[in-house]
């Protein structure tokens, strides 16, 4: 059960002109489930992406990077679940390439115009014959209103499909932004999440699009952690079809700030949905670190808290074991940190409790206050480092029996 | 239930001439349990220690550092469990100081000759009155053969007391080395473990002793992780009484290599005991990383594997989900790592299975082989980075339901 998240209804996910999606059951790992998606892009679409920094990056990630570096127009994305095609060596590259070839043939485009994505079990060969055999059904299914189905077809251990959509009026034009994501475990993205796809019918110049995909990742998928494990397949792709007629050539184009905010808003919604559906999650925790010298040190403190199994099990137990939070701040690796200047609050909605100051427990703190906040499903841990003006946010979930159960059972 | 570890019998823990221990029930956090230990040192003992790098380091750690910096002869250690006296600000320093004063008065020594240690819950005030009231009973109990009792009196969530002892003949003299340790969670020491104390009746010059305590920590307590949380109270102390008559002035003194190996051996045994008794542990896992460019990168790979909740839950499930190990190697932060040169084995005793090479699953690998090794209680993960001659070891345990249970329930 995700924490305060439900998949939007199909009609809430607005079609993006120029982008069609088709899904199929290809039996890639298990029969009888939707596991293959093709996203077909009209001519004129621009695409930019960010990918995992894991050195064991998957074969499809390697091909995506290569195709985007070559440049030229991207015309299709193909996504399978079940098998990640990671840790598969040269045969894995061949399998990803065969996938691109098959998609290109069906759509009458070139191999290098296809971006492949895989998610699922690592170190197992991709059953490329079954995948290729499923592609015609995907292509037959192509339609602009299949975002809801596609959100389902890219799931692995996710318990809910994740999607977000909004429409904004910019300079007299209606711009649509719709996206989907997947991921629940092996989540500590580094440049992107497991898989995230956002499309807009705004037109965005390629250099600006490349910048925007990074900025959006930094505010969303690069701020989340379930278990601190960076996946081999993390990919986040932003597509701009231009078919709304709203065109953005540079960051100075009127209305761009509005578009940027809307794209980042969708990315944050999709990233948070991954945490709300984090394996075994019963709580959604925002760690807000303020007044650091620079963003990077704020992020380190945020991740130290967000990764700590001790902090996360305390949240699971609704136990205000605040010493664990202070210990995590202390080992975040900021060598010259003066703990006497730090203040820490626990917050839930309007309920704000100062828990630590002057290197220890706040004199006003009473355990009932901490316990009351800890019982909520949405909690903010606010840390004031008291030494600068930078800030960062990290989103995480608690650590429950079910995390262990899910990960001890996965594959079996 | 610890993994293949049982506390040595009292008679197996050899007394160290010049070192006496006394314990008491002071009711520091809960009544009816041994929670206070005094270790009294004869004149002429030398002492060196290493302490946590956590910025929220506990008040007693701050005092220990101060007293060791002042120098002079240390004459006593005082250790309480129940309350860590960490995150307690200035009142915490006062409480630790009062503890030293009380010990000094009872033993007729000076405050700065006393080293205080605390372990237990963070952020709660130390009940120093109850502690001080318990000290006379400790002093009355002082005896050279109380190592076994002291090992019990320093436990917190430990399920077994941890101790090791050995005697070695060096240059015609019998040298004794005996130590105790505690710790089961919040274990990812950075310069030392939760608490570790080793005493020898060898005489070791102060600069050499300072070097040896660091070397021993680096080979033992700095190689272990239960949950990646670096404690606020980690301390490891080495005491040399000199009463055996064996004297070591420099690393070139004949027999020093033998003494060094024996001290490190005891430290490794104590550090491994902490992992064998790791919270919820059902398996003891040694990650051996070989042929790296330098020790630091080997350690990073070892810790990436040893910290990964996904790897650790797979070990709990005896599931050879090897992709998780490769993913961890991939995100260890070695930017120029060529995954094609890496080989990975799973080993248990003489059973060695090559699982990965050439960037993917080894062609000889079959799942039954991996599953057979994963079912053992003692497993080695051997990683050959294939790019140098350095190596490192990290000891860890698996991640089970009981880890969550223990840490969700602790304090309650």
PDB file of C-alpha atoms in Angstrom, chain A residues 111-289:
ATOM      1  CA  UNK A 111      17.960   1.754 -35.499  1.00  0.00           C
ATOM      2  CA  UNK A 112      19.777   4.784 -34.115  1.00  0.00           C
ATOM      3  CA  UNK A 113      16.421   6.600 -33.798  1.00  0.00           C
ATOM      4  CA  UNK A 114      15.263   4.036 -31.198  1.00  0.00           C
ATOM      5  CA  UNK A 115      16.030   4.301 -27.471  1.00  0.00           C
ATOM      6  CA  UNK A 116      15.783   0.973 -25.588  1.00  0.00           C
ATOM      7  CA  UNK A 117      15.046   0.621 -21.837  1.00  0.00           C
ATOM      8  CA  UNK A 118      14.903  -2.463 -19.634  1.00  0.00           C
ATOM      9  CA  UNK A 119      14.080  -3.044 -15.985  1.00  0.00           C
ATOM     10  CA  UNK A 120      13.854  -6.180 -13.877  1.00  0.00           C
ATOM     11  CA  UNK A 121      16.273  -8.867 -12.753  1.00  0.00           C
ATOM     12  CA  UNK A 122      19.972  -8.191 -13.287  1.00  0.00           C
ATOM     13  CA  UNK A 123      22.438 -10.738 -14.736  1.00  0.00           C
ATOM     14  CA  UNK A 124      19.895 -12.758 -16.684  1.00  0.00           C
ATOM     15  CA  UNK A 125      19.916 -12.801 -20.483  1.00  0.00           C
ATOM     16  CA  UNK A 126      17.191 -10.806 -22.213  1.00  0.00           C
ATOM     17  CA  UNK A 127      14.825 -13.205 -24.050  1.00  0.00           C
ATOM     18  CA  UNK A 128      15.020 -11.086 -27.156  1.00  0.00           C
ATOM     19  CA  UNK A 129      13.007 -13.475 -29.360  1.00  0.00           C
ATOM     20  CA  UNK A 130       9.952 -13.177 -27.095  1.00  0.00           C
ATOM     21  CA  UNK A 131      10.456  -9.426 -26.894  1.00  0.00           C
ATOM     22  CA  UNK A 132      10.662  -9.028 -30.670  1.00  0.00           C
ATOM     23  CA  UNK A 133       7.655 -11.313 -31.132  1.00  0.00           C
ATOM     24  CA  UNK A 134       5.645  -8.987 -28.883  1.00  0.00           C
ATOM     25  CA  UNK A 135       6.481  -5.796 -30.782  1.00  0.00           C
ATOM     26  CA  UNK A 136       3.833  -5.984 -33.534  1.00  0.00           C
ATOM     27  CA  UNK A 137       1.115  -6.046 -30.867  1.00  0.00           C
ATOM     28  CA  UNK A 138       2.641  -2.901 -29.305  1.00  0.00           C
ATOM     29  CA  UNK A 139       2.681  -1.135 -32.633  1.00  0.00           C
ATOM     30  CA  UNK A 140      -0.914  -2.153 -33.359  1.00  0.00           C
ATOM     31  CA  UNK A 141      -1.860  -0.712 -29.969  1.00  0.00           C
ATOM     32  CA  UNK A 142      -0.222   2.699 -30.535  1.00  0.00           C
ATOM     33  CA  UNK A 143      -2.458   5.551 -29.431  1.00  0.00           C
ATOM     34  CA  UNK A 144      -2.037   8.962 -27.783  1.00  0.00           C
ATOM     35  CA  UNK A 145      -4.242   7.979 -24.831  1.00  0.00           C
ATOM     36  CA  UNK A 146      -2.354   4.900 -23.571  1.00  0.00           C
ATOM     37  CA  UNK A 147      -0.326   6.644 -20.828  1.00  0.00           C
ATOM     38  CA  UNK A 148      -2.315   4.857 -18.115  1.00  0.00           C
ATOM     39  CA  UNK A 149      -1.702   1.439 -19.656  1.00  0.00           C
ATOM     40  CA  UNK A 150       1.985   2.239 -20.216  1.00  0.00           C
ATOM     41  CA  UNK A 151       2.375   3.269 -16.568  1.00  0.00           C
ATOM     42  CA  UNK A 152       1.210  -0.252 -15.688  1.00  0.00           C
ATOM     43  CA  UNK A 153       3.334  -1.992 -18.307  1.00  0.00           C
ATOM     44  CA  UNK A 154       6.648  -0.647 -16.930  1.00  0.00           C
ATOM     45  CA  UNK A 155       6.081  -1.793 -13.306  1.00  0.00           C
ATOM     46  CA  UNK A 156       8.252  -4.401 -11.528  1.00  0.00           C
ATOM     47  CA  UNK A 157       7.957  -4.568  -7.730  1.00  0.00           C
ATOM     48  CA  UNK A 158       5.839  -1.419  -7.808  1.00  0.00           C
ATOM     49  CA  UNK A 159       2.463  -1.918  -6.145  1.00  0.00           C
ATOM     50  CA  UNK A 160       0.869   0.989  -8.037  1.00  0.00           C
ATOM     51  CA  UNK A 161       1.388   2.506 -11.453  1.00  0.00           C
ATOM     52  CA  UNK A 162       2.894   6.001 -11.297  1.00  0.00           C
ATOM     53  CA  UNK A 163       1.820   8.830 -13.563  1.00  0.00           C
ATOM     54  CA  UNK A 164       1.308  12.577 -13.456  1.00  0.00           C
ATOM     55  CA  UNK A 165      -0.110  15.076 -15.878  1.00  0.00           C
ATOM     56  CA  UNK A 166      -0.856  18.773 -16.002  1.00  0.00           C
ATOM     57  CA  UNK A 167      -1.937  21.453 -18.408  1.00  0.00           C
ATOM     58  CA  UNK A 168      -0.701  25.016 -18.200  1.00  0.00           C
ATOM     59  CA  UNK A 169      -1.543  28.113 -20.169  1.00  0.00           C
ATOM     60  CA  UNK A 170       1.640  29.744 -21.359  1.00  0.00           C
ATOM     61  CA  UNK A 171       1.557  32.891 -23.472  1.00  0.00           C
ATOM     62  CA  UNK A 172      -1.906  32.071 -24.762  1.00  0.00           C
ATOM     63  CA  UNK A 173      -1.118  28.481 -25.654  1.00  0.00           C
ATOM     64  CA  UNK A 174      -2.201  25.357 -23.754  1.00  0.00           C
ATOM     65  CA  UNK A 175       0.828  23.206 -22.973  1.00  0.00           C
ATOM     66  CA  UNK A 176       0.446  19.618 -21.780  1.00  0.00           C
ATOM     67  CA  UNK A 177       2.977  17.696 -19.715  1.00  0.00           C
ATOM     68  CA  UNK A 178       2.426  14.021 -18.950  1.00  0.00           C
ATOM     69  CA  UNK A 179       4.821  11.486 -17.459  1.00  0.00           C
ATOM     70  CA  UNK A 180       5.150   8.011 -16.005  1.00  0.00           C
ATOM     71  CA  UNK A 181       7.718   6.385 -13.756  1.00  0.00           C
ATOM     72  CA  UNK A 182       8.469   3.088 -12.103  1.00  0.00           C
ATOM     73  CA  UNK A 183      10.647   1.933  -9.239  1.00  0.00           C
ATOM     74  CA  UNK A 184      10.281   0.782  -5.652  1.00  0.00           C
ATOM     75  CA  UNK A 185      13.607  -0.775  -4.644  1.00  0.00           C
ATOM     76  CA  UNK A 186      17.266  -0.347  -5.640  1.00  0.00           C
ATOM     77  CA  UNK A 187      16.410   3.311  -5.457  1.00  0.00           C
ATOM     78  CA  UNK A 188      19.119   5.858  -4.877  1.00  0.00           C
ATOM     79  CA  UNK A 189      19.280   7.365  -8.293  1.00  0.00           C
ATOM     80  CA  UNK A 190      22.369   9.123  -9.415  1.00  0.00           C
ATOM     81  CA  UNK A 191      21.353  11.334 -12.361  1.00  0.00           C
ATOM     82  CA  UNK A 192      17.988   9.619 -12.883  1.00  0.00           C
ATOM     83  CA  UNK A 193      15.574   7.110 -11.402  1.00  0.00           C
ATOM     84  CA  UNK A 194      14.853   3.557 -12.397  1.00  0.00           C
ATOM     85  CA  UNK A 195      12.694   4.692 -15.293  1.00  0.00           C
ATOM     86  CA  UNK A 196      10.957   8.018 -15.801  1.00  0.00           C
ATOM     87  CA  UNK A 197       9.465   9.394 -19.009  1.00  0.00           C
ATOM     88  CA  UNK A 198       7.933  12.837 -19.381  1.00  0.00           C
ATOM     89  CA  UNK A 199       6.558  14.245 -22.605  1.00  0.00           C
ATOM     90  CA  UNK A 200       5.331  17.723 -23.394  1.00  0.00           C
ATOM     91  CA  UNK A 201       3.861  19.221 -26.520  1.00  0.00           C
ATOM     92  CA  UNK A 202       5.875  22.368 -25.921  1.00  0.00           C
ATOM     93  CA  UNK A 203       8.690  22.908 -28.386  1.00  0.00           C
ATOM     94  CA  UNK A 204      12.034  23.183 -26.601  1.00  0.00           C
ATOM     95  CA  UNK A 205      15.357  23.793 -28.331  1.00  0.00           C
ATOM     96  CA  UNK A 206      17.763  20.859 -27.924  1.00  0.00           C
ATOM     97  CA  UNK A 207      20.371  22.614 -25.698  1.00  0.00           C
ATOM     98  CA  UNK A 208      17.608  23.964 -23.455  1.00  0.00           C
ATOM     99  CA  UNK A 209      15.969  20.513 -23.317  1.00  0.00           C
ATOM    100  CA  UNK A 210      19.265  18.934 -22.271  1.00  0.00           C
ATOM    101  CA  UNK A 211      19.604  21.491 -19.506  1.00  0.00           C
ATOM    102  CA  UNK A 212      16.004  21.076 -18.388  1.00  0.00           C
ATOM    103  CA  UNK A 213      16.209  17.271 -18.110  1.00  0.00           C
ATOM    104  CA  UNK A 214      19.203  17.664 -15.772  1.00  0.00           C
ATOM    105  CA  UNK A 215      17.572  20.376 -13.709  1.00  0.00           C
ATOM    106  CA  UNK A 216      14.380  18.357 -13.406  1.00  0.00           C
ATOM    107  CA  UNK A 217      16.322  15.220 -12.394  1.00  0.00           C
ATOM    108  CA  UNK A 218      18.238  17.206  -9.766  1.00  0.00           C
ATOM    109  CA  UNK A 219      15.043  18.448  -8.170  1.00  0.00           C
ATOM    110  CA  UNK A 220      13.213  15.121  -8.307  1.00  0.00           C
ATOM    111  CA  UNK A 221      14.722  11.724  -9.050  1.00  0.00           C
ATOM    112  CA  UNK A 222      18.105  12.747  -7.669  1.00  0.00           C
ATOM    113  CA  UNK A 223      16.510  13.596  -4.307  1.00  0.00           C
ATOM    114  CA  UNK A 224      15.045  10.220  -3.431  1.00  0.00           C
ATOM    115  CA  UNK A 225      16.249   7.078  -1.717  1.00  0.00           C
ATOM    116  CA  UNK A 226      14.571   3.856  -0.701  1.00  0.00           C
ATOM    117  CA  UNK A 227      17.619   1.754   0.130  1.00  0.00           C
ATOM    118  CA  UNK A 228      20.692   3.608  -1.082  1.00  0.00           C
ATOM    119  CA  UNK A 229      21.259   1.165  -3.941  1.00  0.00           C
ATOM    120  CA  UNK A 230      21.912   2.918  -7.257  1.00  0.00           C
ATOM    121  CA  UNK A 231      20.440   0.836 -10.051  1.00  0.00           C
ATOM    122  CA  UNK A 232      22.202  -0.287 -13.206  1.00  0.00           C
ATOM    123  CA  UNK A 233      19.277   0.898 -15.351  1.00  0.00           C
ATOM    124  CA  UNK A 234      18.242   4.338 -14.077  1.00  0.00           C
ATOM    125  CA  UNK A 235      16.986   6.439 -16.967  1.00  0.00           C
ATOM    126  CA  UNK A 236      14.969   9.633 -17.135  1.00  0.00           C
ATOM    127  CA  UNK A 237      13.891  10.954 -20.506  1.00  0.00           C
ATOM    128  CA  UNK A 238      12.181  14.204 -21.454  1.00  0.00           C
ATOM    129  CA  UNK A 239      10.386  14.469 -24.796  1.00  0.00           C
ATOM    130  CA  UNK A 240       9.240  17.733 -26.403  1.00  0.00           C
ATOM    131  CA  UNK A 241       7.000  17.325 -29.432  1.00  0.00           C
ATOM    132  CA  UNK A 242       6.409  21.011 -30.167  1.00  0.00           C
ATOM    133  CA  UNK A 243       2.879  20.298 -31.404  1.00  0.00           C
ATOM    134  CA  UNK A 244       1.202  22.748 -28.996  1.00  0.00           C
ATOM    135  CA  UNK A 245       2.734  25.603 -30.950  1.00  0.00           C
ATOM    136  CA  UNK A 246       4.417  26.995 -27.840  1.00  0.00           C
ATOM    137  CA  UNK A 247       8.131  27.307 -28.676  1.00  0.00           C
ATOM    138  CA  UNK A 248      11.019  27.887 -26.299  1.00  0.00           C
ATOM    139  CA  UNK A 249      14.400  28.633 -27.802  1.00  0.00           C
ATOM    140  CA  UNK A 250      16.177  29.807 -24.689  1.00  0.00           C
ATOM    141  CA  UNK A 251      15.708  30.238 -20.973  1.00  0.00           C
ATOM    142  CA  UNK A 252      14.809  33.861 -21.687  1.00  0.00           C
ATOM    143  CA  UNK A 253      11.824  33.016 -23.886  1.00  0.00           C
ATOM    144  CA  UNK A 254       8.729  34.486 -22.183  1.00  0.00           C
ATOM    145  CA  UNK A 255       6.846  31.774 -20.276  1.00  0.00           C
ATOM    146  CA  UNK A 256       9.839  29.438 -20.017  1.00  0.00           C
ATOM    147  CA  UNK A 257      10.008  29.814 -16.219  1.00  0.00           C
ATOM    148  CA  UNK A 258       6.398  28.651 -16.094  1.00  0.00           C
ATOM    149  CA  UNK A 259       7.088  25.663 -18.352  1.00  0.00           C
ATOM    150  CA  UNK A 260      10.194  24.776 -16.375  1.00  0.00           C
ATOM    151  CA  UNK A 261       8.257  24.856 -13.102  1.00  0.00           C
ATOM    152  CA  UNK A 262       5.522  22.655 -14.581  1.00  0.00           C
ATOM    153  CA  UNK A 263       7.980  20.073 -15.937  1.00  0.00           C
ATOM    154  CA  UNK A 264       9.857  19.979 -12.635  1.00  0.00           C
ATOM    155  CA  UNK A 265       6.507  19.720 -10.844  1.00  0.00           C
ATOM    156  CA  UNK A 266       5.593  16.599 -12.820  1.00  0.00           C
ATOM    157  CA  UNK A 267       9.067  15.129 -12.232  1.00  0.00           C
ATOM    158  CA  UNK A 268       8.827  15.739  -8.472  1.00  0.00           C
ATOM    159  CA  UNK A 269       5.366  14.149  -8.394  1.00  0.00           C
ATOM    160  CA  UNK A 270       6.662  11.064 -10.225  1.00  0.00           C
ATOM    161  CA  UNK A 271       9.776  10.831  -8.040  1.00  0.00           C
ATOM    162  CA  UNK A 272       7.774  11.165  -4.840  1.00  0.00           C
ATOM    163  CA  UNK A 273       5.375   8.484  -6.099  1.00  0.00           C
ATOM    164  CA  UNK A 274       8.343   6.083  -6.194  1.00  0.00           C
ATOM    165  CA  UNK A 275       9.055   6.794  -2.535  1.00  0.00           C
ATOM    166  CA  UNK A 276       5.387   6.611  -1.539  1.00  0.00           C
ATOM    167  CA  UNK A 277       5.422   3.153  -3.136  1.00  0.00           C
ATOM    168  CA  UNK A 278       8.898   2.305  -1.751  1.00  0.00           C
ATOM    169  CA  UNK A 279       9.269  -1.349  -0.899  1.00  0.00           C
ATOM    170  CA  UNK A 280       7.503  -1.925   2.405  1.00  0.00           C
ATOM    171  CA  UNK A 281       6.939   1.821   2.939  1.00  0.00           C
ATOM    172  CA  UNK A 282       4.413   2.887   5.554  1.00  0.00           C
ATOM    173  CA  UNK A 283       5.588   6.522   5.793  1.00  0.00           C
ATOM    174  CA  UNK A 284       6.714   9.267   3.449  1.00  0.00           C
ATOM    175  CA  UNK A 285       9.542  11.314   4.906  1.00  0.00           C
ATOM    176  CA  UNK A 286      10.910  14.591   3.550  1.00  0.00           C
ATOM    177  CA  UNK A 287      14.310  15.522   4.924  1.00  0.00           C
ATOM    178  CA  UNK A 288      14.790  19.261   4.469  1.00  0.00           C
ATOM    179  CA  UNK A 289      18.304  20.507   5.201  1.00  0.00           C
TER     180      UNK A 289
END
